[in-house]
Coordinates of C-alpha atoms in Angstrom, one line a residue:
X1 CA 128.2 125.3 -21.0
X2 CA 129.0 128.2 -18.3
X3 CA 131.8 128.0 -19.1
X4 CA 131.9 128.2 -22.9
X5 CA 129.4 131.1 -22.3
X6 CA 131.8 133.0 -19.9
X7 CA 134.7 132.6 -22.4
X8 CA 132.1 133.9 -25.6
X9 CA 131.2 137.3 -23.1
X10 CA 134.9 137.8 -22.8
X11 CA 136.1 137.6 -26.3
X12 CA 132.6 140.0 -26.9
X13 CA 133.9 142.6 -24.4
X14 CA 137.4 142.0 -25.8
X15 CA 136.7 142.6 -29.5
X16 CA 134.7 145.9 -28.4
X17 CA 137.9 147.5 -26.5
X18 CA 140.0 147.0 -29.3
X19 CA 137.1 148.7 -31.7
X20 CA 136.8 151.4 -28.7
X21 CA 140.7 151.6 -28.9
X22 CA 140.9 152.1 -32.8
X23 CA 138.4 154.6 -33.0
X24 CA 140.7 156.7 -30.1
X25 CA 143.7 156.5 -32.4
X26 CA 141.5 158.2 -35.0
X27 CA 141.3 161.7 -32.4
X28 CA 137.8 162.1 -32.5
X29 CA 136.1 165.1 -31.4
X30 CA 136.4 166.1 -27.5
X31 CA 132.6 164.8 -26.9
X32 CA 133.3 161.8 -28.3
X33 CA 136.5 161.3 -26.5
X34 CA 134.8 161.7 -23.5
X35 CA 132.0 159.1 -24.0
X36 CA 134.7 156.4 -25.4
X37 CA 136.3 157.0 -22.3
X38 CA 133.4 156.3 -20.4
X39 CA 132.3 153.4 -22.0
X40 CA 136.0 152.2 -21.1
X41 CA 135.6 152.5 -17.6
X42 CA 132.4 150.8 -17.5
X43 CA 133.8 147.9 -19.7
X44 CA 136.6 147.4 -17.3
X45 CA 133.6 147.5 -14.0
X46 CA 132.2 145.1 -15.3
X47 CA 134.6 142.4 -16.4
X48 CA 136.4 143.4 -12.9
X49 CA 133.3 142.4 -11.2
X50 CA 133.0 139.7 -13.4
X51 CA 135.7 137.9 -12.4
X52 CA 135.0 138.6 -8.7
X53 CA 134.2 135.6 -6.9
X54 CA 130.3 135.5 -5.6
X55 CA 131.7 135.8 -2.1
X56 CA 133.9 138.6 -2.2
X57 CA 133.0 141.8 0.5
X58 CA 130.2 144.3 0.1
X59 CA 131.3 148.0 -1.8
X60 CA 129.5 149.0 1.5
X61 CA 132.0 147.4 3.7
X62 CA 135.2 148.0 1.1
X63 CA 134.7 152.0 1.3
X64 CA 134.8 152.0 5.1
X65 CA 138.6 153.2 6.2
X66 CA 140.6 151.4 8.8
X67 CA 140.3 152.7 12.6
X68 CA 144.0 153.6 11.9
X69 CA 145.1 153.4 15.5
X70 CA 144.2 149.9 15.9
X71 CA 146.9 149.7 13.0
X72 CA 149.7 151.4 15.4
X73 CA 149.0 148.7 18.1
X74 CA 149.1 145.6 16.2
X75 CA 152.4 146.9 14.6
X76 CA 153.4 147.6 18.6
X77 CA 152.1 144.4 19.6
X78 CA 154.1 142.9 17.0
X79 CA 157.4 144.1 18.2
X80 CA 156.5 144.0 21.6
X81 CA 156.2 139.9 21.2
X82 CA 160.0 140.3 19.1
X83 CA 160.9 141.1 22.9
X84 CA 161.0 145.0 21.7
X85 CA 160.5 147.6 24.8
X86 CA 156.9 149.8 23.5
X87 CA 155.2 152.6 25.5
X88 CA 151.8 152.6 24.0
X89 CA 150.7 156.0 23.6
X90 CA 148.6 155.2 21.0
X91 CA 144.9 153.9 22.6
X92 CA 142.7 155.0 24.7
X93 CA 142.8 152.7 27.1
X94 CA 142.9 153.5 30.9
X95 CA 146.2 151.6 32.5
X96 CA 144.4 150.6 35.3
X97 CA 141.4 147.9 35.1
X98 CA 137.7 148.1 36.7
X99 CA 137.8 148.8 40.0
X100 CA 138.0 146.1 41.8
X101 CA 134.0 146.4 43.7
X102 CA 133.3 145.9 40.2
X103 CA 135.0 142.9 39.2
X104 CA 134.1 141.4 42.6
X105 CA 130.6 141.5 41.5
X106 CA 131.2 140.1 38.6
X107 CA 132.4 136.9 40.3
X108 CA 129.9 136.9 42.6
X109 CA 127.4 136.7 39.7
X110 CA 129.2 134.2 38.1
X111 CA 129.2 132.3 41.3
X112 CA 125.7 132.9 42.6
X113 CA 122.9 130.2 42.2
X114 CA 121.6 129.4 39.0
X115 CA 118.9 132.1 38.8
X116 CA 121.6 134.7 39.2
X117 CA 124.8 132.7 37.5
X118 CA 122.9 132.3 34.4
X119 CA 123.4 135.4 32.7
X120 CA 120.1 135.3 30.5
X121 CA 118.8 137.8 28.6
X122 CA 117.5 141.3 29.8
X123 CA 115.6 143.8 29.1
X124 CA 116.3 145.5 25.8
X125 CA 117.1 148.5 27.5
X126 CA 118.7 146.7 30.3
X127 CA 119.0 146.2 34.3
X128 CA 116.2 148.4 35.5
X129 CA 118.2 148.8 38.1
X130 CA 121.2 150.0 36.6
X131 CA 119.4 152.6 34.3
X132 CA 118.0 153.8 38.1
X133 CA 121.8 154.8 38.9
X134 CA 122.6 156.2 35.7
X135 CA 119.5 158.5 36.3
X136 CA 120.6 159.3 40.2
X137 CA 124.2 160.3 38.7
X138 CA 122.7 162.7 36.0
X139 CA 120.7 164.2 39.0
X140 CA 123.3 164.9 41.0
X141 CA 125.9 165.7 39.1
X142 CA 124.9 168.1 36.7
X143 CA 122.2 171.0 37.3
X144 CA 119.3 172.5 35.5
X145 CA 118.1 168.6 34.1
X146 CA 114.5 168.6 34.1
X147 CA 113.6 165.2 35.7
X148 CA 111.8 163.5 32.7
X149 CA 114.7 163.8 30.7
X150 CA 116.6 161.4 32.8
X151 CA 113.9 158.7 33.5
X152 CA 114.5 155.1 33.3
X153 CA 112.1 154.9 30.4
X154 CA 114.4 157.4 28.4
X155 CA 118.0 155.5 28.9
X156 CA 119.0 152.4 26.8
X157 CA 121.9 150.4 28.2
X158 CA 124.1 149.9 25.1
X159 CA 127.2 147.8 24.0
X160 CA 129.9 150.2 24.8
X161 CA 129.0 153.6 23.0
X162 CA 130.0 152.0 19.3
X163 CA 126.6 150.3 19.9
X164 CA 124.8 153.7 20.9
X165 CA 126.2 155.2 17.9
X166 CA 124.9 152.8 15.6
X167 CA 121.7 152.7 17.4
X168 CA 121.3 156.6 17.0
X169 CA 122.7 156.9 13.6
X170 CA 119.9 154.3 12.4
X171 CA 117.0 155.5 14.0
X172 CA 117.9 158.8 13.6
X173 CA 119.2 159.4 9.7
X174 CA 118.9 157.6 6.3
X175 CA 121.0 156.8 3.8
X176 CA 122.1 160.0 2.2
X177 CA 121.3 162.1 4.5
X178 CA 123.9 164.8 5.7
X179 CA 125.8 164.6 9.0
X180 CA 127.9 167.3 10.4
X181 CA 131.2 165.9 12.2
X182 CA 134.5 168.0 13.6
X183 CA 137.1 168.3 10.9
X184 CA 139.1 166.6 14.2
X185 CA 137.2 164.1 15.6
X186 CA 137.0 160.4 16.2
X187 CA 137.1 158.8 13.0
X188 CA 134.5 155.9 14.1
X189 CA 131.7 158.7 13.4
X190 CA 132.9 158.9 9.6
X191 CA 133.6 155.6 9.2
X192 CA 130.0 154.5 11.0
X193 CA 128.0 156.8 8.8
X194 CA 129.4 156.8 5.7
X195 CA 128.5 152.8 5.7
X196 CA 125.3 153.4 6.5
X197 CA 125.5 155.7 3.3
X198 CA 124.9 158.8 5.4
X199 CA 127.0 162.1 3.6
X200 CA 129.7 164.3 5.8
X201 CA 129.8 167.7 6.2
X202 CA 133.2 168.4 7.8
X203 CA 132.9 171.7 9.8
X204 CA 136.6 173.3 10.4
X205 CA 137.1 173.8 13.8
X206 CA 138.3 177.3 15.5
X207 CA 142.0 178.1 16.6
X208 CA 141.1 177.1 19.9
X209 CA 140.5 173.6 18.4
X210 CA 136.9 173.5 19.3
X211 CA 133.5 172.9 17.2
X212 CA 131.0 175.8 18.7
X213 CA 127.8 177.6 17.6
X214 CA 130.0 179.8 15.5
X215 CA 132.0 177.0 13.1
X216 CA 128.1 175.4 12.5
X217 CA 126.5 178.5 11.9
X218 CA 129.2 179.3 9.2
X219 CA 128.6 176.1 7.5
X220 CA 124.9 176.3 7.7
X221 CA 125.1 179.7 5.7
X222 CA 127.7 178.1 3.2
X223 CA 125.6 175.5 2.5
X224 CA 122.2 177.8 1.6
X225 CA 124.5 180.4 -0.2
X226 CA 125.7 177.1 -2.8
X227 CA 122.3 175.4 -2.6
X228 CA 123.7 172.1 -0.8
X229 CA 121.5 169.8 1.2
X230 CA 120.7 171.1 4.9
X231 CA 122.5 169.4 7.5
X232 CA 120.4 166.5 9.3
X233 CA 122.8 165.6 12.5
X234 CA 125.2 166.7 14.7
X235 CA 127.4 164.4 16.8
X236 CA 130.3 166.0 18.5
X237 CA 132.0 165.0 21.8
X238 CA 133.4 167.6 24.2
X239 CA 136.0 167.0 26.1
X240 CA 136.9 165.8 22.2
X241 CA 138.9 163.3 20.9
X242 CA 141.5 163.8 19.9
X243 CA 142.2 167.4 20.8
X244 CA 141.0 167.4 24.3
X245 CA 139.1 170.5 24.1
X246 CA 135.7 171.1 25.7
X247 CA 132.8 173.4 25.3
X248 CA 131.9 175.3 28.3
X249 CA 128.2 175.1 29.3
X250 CA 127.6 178.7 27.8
X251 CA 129.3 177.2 24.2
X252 CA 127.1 174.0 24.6
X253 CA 123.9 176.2 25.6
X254 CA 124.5 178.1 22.6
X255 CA 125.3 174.7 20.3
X256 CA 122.0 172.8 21.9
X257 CA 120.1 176.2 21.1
X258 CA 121.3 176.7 17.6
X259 CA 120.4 173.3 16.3
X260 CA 117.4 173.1 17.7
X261 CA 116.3 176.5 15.6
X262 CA 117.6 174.6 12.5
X263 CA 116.2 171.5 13.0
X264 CA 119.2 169.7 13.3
X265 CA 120.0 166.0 15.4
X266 CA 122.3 166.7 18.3
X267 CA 124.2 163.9 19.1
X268 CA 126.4 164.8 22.6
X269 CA 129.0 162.4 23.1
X270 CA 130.1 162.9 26.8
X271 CA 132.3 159.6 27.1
X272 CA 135.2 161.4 29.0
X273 CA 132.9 163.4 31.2
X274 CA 134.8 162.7 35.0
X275 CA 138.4 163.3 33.2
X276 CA 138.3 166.8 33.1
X277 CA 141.0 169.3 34.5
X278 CA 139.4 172.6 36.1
X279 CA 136.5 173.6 33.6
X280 CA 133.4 172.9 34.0
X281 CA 131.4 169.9 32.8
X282 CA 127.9 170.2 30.7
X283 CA 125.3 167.9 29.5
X284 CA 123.2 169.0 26.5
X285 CA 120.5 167.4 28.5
X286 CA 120.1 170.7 30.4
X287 CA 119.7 172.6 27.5
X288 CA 117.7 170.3 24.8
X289 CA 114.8 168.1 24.8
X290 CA 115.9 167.1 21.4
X291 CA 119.7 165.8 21.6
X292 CA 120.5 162.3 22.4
X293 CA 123.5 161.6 25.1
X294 CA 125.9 158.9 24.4
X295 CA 127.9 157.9 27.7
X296 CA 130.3 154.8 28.5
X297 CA 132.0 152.7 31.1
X298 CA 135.2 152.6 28.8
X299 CA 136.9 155.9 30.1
X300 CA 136.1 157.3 33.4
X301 CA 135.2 153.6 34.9
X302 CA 138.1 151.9 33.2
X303 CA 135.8 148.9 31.9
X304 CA 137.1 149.8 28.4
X305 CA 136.8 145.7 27.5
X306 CA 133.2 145.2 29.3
X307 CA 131.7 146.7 26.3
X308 CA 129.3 149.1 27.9
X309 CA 127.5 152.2 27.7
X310 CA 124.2 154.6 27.8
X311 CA 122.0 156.4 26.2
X312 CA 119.3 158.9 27.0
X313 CA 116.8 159.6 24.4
X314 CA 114.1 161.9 23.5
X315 CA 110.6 160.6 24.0
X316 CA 110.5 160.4 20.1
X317 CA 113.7 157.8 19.9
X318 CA 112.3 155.5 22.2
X319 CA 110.3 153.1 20.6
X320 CA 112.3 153.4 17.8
X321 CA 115.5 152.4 19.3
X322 CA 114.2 149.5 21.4
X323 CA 113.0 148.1 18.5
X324 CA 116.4 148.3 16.7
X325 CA 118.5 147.2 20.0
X326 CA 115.8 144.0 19.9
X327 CA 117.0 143.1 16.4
X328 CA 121.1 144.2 16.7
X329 CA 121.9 143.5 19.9
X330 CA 119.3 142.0 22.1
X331 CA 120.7 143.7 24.9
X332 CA 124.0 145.1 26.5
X333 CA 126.6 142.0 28.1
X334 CA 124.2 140.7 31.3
X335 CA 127.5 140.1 33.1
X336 CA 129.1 143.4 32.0
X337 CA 125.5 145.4 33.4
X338 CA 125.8 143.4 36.3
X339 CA 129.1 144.5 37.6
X340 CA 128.6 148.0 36.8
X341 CA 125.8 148.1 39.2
X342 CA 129.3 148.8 41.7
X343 CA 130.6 152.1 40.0
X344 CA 128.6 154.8 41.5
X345 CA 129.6 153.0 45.2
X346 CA 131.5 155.4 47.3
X347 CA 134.4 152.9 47.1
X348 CA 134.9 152.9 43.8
X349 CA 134.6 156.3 43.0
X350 CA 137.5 157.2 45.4
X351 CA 139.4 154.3 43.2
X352 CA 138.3 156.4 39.8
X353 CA 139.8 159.8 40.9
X354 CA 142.5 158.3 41.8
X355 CA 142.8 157.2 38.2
X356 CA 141.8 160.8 37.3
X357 CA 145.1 162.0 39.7
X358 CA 147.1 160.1 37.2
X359 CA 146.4 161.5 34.5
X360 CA 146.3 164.7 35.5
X361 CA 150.2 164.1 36.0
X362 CA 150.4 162.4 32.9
X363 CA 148.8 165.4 31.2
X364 CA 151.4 167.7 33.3
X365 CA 154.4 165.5 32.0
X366 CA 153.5 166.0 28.5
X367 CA 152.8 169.6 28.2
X368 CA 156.2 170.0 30.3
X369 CA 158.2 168.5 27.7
X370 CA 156.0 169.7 24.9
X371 CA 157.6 173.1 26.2
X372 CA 161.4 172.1 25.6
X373 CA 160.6 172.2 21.8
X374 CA 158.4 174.9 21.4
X375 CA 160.9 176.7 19.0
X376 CA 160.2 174.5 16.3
X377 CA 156.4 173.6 18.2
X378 CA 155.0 176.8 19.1
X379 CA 151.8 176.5 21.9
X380 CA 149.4 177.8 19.6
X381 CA 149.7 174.3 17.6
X382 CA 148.8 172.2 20.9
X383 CA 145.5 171.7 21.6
X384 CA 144.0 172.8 25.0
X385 CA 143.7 169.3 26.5
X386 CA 141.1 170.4 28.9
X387 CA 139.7 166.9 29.3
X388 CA 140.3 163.0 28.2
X389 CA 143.4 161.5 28.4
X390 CA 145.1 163.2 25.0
X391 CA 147.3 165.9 23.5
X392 CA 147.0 166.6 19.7
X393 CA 150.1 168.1 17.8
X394 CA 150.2 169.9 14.9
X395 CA 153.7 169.7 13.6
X396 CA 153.4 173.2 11.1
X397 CA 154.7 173.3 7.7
X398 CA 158.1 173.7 9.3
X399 CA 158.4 170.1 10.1
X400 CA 157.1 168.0 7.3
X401 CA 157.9 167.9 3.9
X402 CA 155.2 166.2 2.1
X403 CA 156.6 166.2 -1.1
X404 CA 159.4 163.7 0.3
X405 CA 156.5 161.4 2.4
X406 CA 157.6 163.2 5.4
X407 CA 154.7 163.9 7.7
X408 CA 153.5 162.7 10.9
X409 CA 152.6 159.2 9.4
X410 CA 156.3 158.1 8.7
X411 CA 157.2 160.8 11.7
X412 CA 155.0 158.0 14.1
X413 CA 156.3 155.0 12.1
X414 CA 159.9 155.4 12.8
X415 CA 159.6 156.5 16.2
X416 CA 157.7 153.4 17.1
X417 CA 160.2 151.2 14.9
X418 CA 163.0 153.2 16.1
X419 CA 162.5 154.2 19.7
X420 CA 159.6 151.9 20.5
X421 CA 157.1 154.5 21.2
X422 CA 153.9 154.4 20.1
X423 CA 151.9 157.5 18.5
X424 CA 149.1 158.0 16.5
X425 CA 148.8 159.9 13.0
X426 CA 146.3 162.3 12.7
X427 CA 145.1 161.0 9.3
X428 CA 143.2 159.0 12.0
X429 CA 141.0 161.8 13.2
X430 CA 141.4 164.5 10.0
X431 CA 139.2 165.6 7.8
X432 CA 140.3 163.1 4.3
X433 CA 139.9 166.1 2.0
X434 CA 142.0 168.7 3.5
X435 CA 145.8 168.5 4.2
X436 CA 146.1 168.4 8.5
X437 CA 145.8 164.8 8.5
X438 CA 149.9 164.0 8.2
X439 CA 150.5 167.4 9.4
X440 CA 149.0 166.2 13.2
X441 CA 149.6 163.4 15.9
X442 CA 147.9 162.2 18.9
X443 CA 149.8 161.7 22.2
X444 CA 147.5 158.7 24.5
X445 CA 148.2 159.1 28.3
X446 CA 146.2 156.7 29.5
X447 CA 148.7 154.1 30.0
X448 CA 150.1 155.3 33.1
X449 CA 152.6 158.1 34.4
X450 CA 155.5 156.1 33.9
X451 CA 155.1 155.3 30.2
X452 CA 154.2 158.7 29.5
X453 CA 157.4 159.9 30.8
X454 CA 159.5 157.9 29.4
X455 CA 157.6 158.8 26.0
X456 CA 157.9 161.9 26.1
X457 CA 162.2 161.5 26.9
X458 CA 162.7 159.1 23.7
X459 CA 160.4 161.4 21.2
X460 CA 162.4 164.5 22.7
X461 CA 165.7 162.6 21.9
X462 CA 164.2 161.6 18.9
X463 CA 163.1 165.0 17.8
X464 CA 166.3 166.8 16.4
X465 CA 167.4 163.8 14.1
X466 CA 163.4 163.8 12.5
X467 CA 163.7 168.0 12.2
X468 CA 167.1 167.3 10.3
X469 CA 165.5 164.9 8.2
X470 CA 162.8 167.3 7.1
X471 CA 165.3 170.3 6.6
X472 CA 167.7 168.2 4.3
X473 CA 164.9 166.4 2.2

């Protein structure tokens, strides 16, 4: 009987196209164009989702985008396993492991008597101790932090900062509620928030590649002047990813200041706080009572698989979120807060800048060669890189020629199928609605100075065969 009553719906909805169709042979009028053509779409909706099976995936979880350079690795890894040669340039991820005072812990944890081996649950917020340190590094480290900002009853111990950003985003928003994100920025804020049916507002950032008080002023007066919904959130990170550019305290003062007047959520990612190159590092902590700081072990501690990282919250967040880390995530890895008890140990912060040498000659390497083609790559279209472990290129018109497919998506794809190094596209990081997105590329070096180099030789012996390509399309 179902399904005699299925087949009876579709010769029903059948029949009415065809009448729908007829009557648009006859030209009606414009308005009534219009609404056949609308009840079109909605006939084909709903036999579509008709023949969907009951299982299929949520339209929440179909409208969220790919994390793009997870794409570039599992095409590396794929030729890397075909016994292919790839420098991976493409993640984020520190060459070097967790220092090893903080593995040993982890064994000795694992090793201990049953009371300590058992890695049961935590606190919600986590190891009391461990939130201790975190508070001890914030108060030595940075100045002008009043001391009840940092308290152990303000920080949340989170899995990795993916989990503090859905923590904040939930407690802090509702669906359609605007959020204000860096035209170039990491595209796990978009993709995060616009599942949780939040809206963007994608504020262009300056010439110097940064997001200040001035770009989210401008937008704030755009959106009164056309009547559009006030922004509810900021989350930005400084140093950024993926242009490495970072606010100095005075930009960040001014930023902190600014949405505080407007009522507006400051979300301060500071993940690559530590890898920074001569400027000066600020927390928003010193200059709001209001923003929430998102930290992690992934960068600066190279404990990018330990899935850990921090919070510190407003005294208005923090019921809120421990009741939403109860329910989503219990609490942060037991092991993982275990061994990172270690990094704040003399030891191991003499291993970490060391790491932080590295890539401060991995950084050199790149801008050096960067220079041999600045004829067709002029400064101006390289980001600062004043922190982090990336520089972001902006190819110019000159060499792309979209109408031919030939931006810095296929310019990425054949150089890793070609030359075996890997890249990633900035339609990773762009804004979706504007055009910079295949116009830009990201250049990872965390993976070491030796990688990097070698790159950086095969892209520059690459580059005069992709420029004729593009002048010849």
């Amino acid at each position: 009987p179902t399904t005699t009553a299925a087949h009876g719906a579709l010769r029903a909805r059948t029949t009415e196209r065809h009448k729908l169709n007829q009557c648009a042979l006859s030209q009606p009028s414009p308005q009534l164009q219009l609404q056949l053509l609308l009840q079109l779409q909605n006939q084909t909706r709903f036999s579509r989702s008709s023949n969907m099976s009951a299982f299929g995936p949520s339209d929440r979880s179909s409208s969220v985008e790919s994390f793009k350079v997870m794409d570039v690795l599992r095409r590396a890894n794929q030729l890397e396993s075909q016994g292919r040669t790839i420098y991976h340039c493409e993640v984020g991820q520190p060459e070097s492991g967790a220092p090893p005072l903080v593995a040993q812990a982890a064994v000795a944890a694992l090793n201990g008597p049953p009371g300590v081996s058992r890695m049961g649950y935590t606190d919600a917020f986590g190891l009391m101790a461990l939130r201790q340190k975190i508070s001890d590094y914030y108060q030595t480290k940075y100045s002008g932090v009043p001391e009840e900002r940092i308290g152990t009853d303000r920080i949340v111990v989170t899995t990795g900062s993916s989990g503090g950003f859905l923590l904040a985003f939930t407690a802090c928003f509702d669906a359609g509620d605007v959020i204000a994100i860096a035209s170039s920025g990491y595209p796990c804020y978009r993709n995060i928030l616009q599942a949780l049916g939040c809206e963007l507002a994608n504020v262009p950032i300056s010439e110097e590649f940064k997001l200040t008080a001035t770009e989210l002023r401008e937008e704030i007066k755009k959106r009164k002047e056309n009547g559009d919904k006030k922004l509810k959130g900021l989350i930005l990170s400084s140093p950024s990813n993926p242009t490495g550019a970072m606010l100095s305290p005075e930009e960040l003062k001014e930023l902190c200041e600014l949405c505080n007047e407007e009522n507006i959520r400051f979300l301060s990612d500071e993940i690559y706080h530590g890898i920074s190159y001569g400027k000066e590092e600020a927390t928003a902590l010193s200059f709001s009572s209001t923003a929430i700081v998102i930290n992690s072990f992934s960068k600066y501690y190279s404990m990018s698989g330990w899935r850990l990282g921090w919070m510190i919250l407003p005294s208005d967040l923090v019921e809120p979120i421990n009741v939403l880390q109860q329910n989503m995530f219990i609490n942060a890895p037991t092991i993982s807060q275990t061994a990172a008890m270690q990094c704040w140990e003399a030891e191991t912060i003499e291993v970490l800048e060391k790491h932080v040498a590295k890539y401060r000659a991995s950084r050199k390497i790149v801008l050096k060669e960067m220079e041999e083609i600045k004829d067709d790559i002029p400064e101006k279209n390289v980001a600062p890189a004043d922190g982090g472990f990336y520089v972001y290129v902006d190819l110019g018109d000159e060499n792309v020629c979209m109408q031919k497919g030939l931006g810095s998506t296929e310019m990425c794809r054949q150089l890793l199928e070609k030359e075996g190094v890997a890249f990633t596209p900035g339609t990773d990081f762009e804004d979706p609605k504007g055009n910079l997105g295949d116009r830009r590329f990201r250049i990872s070096y965390a993976g070491g100075t030796d990688t990097v180099k070698k790159a950086m030789e095969k892209f520059l012996d690459f580059w005069p065969t992709w420029v004729k390509l593009v002048r010849n399309a």
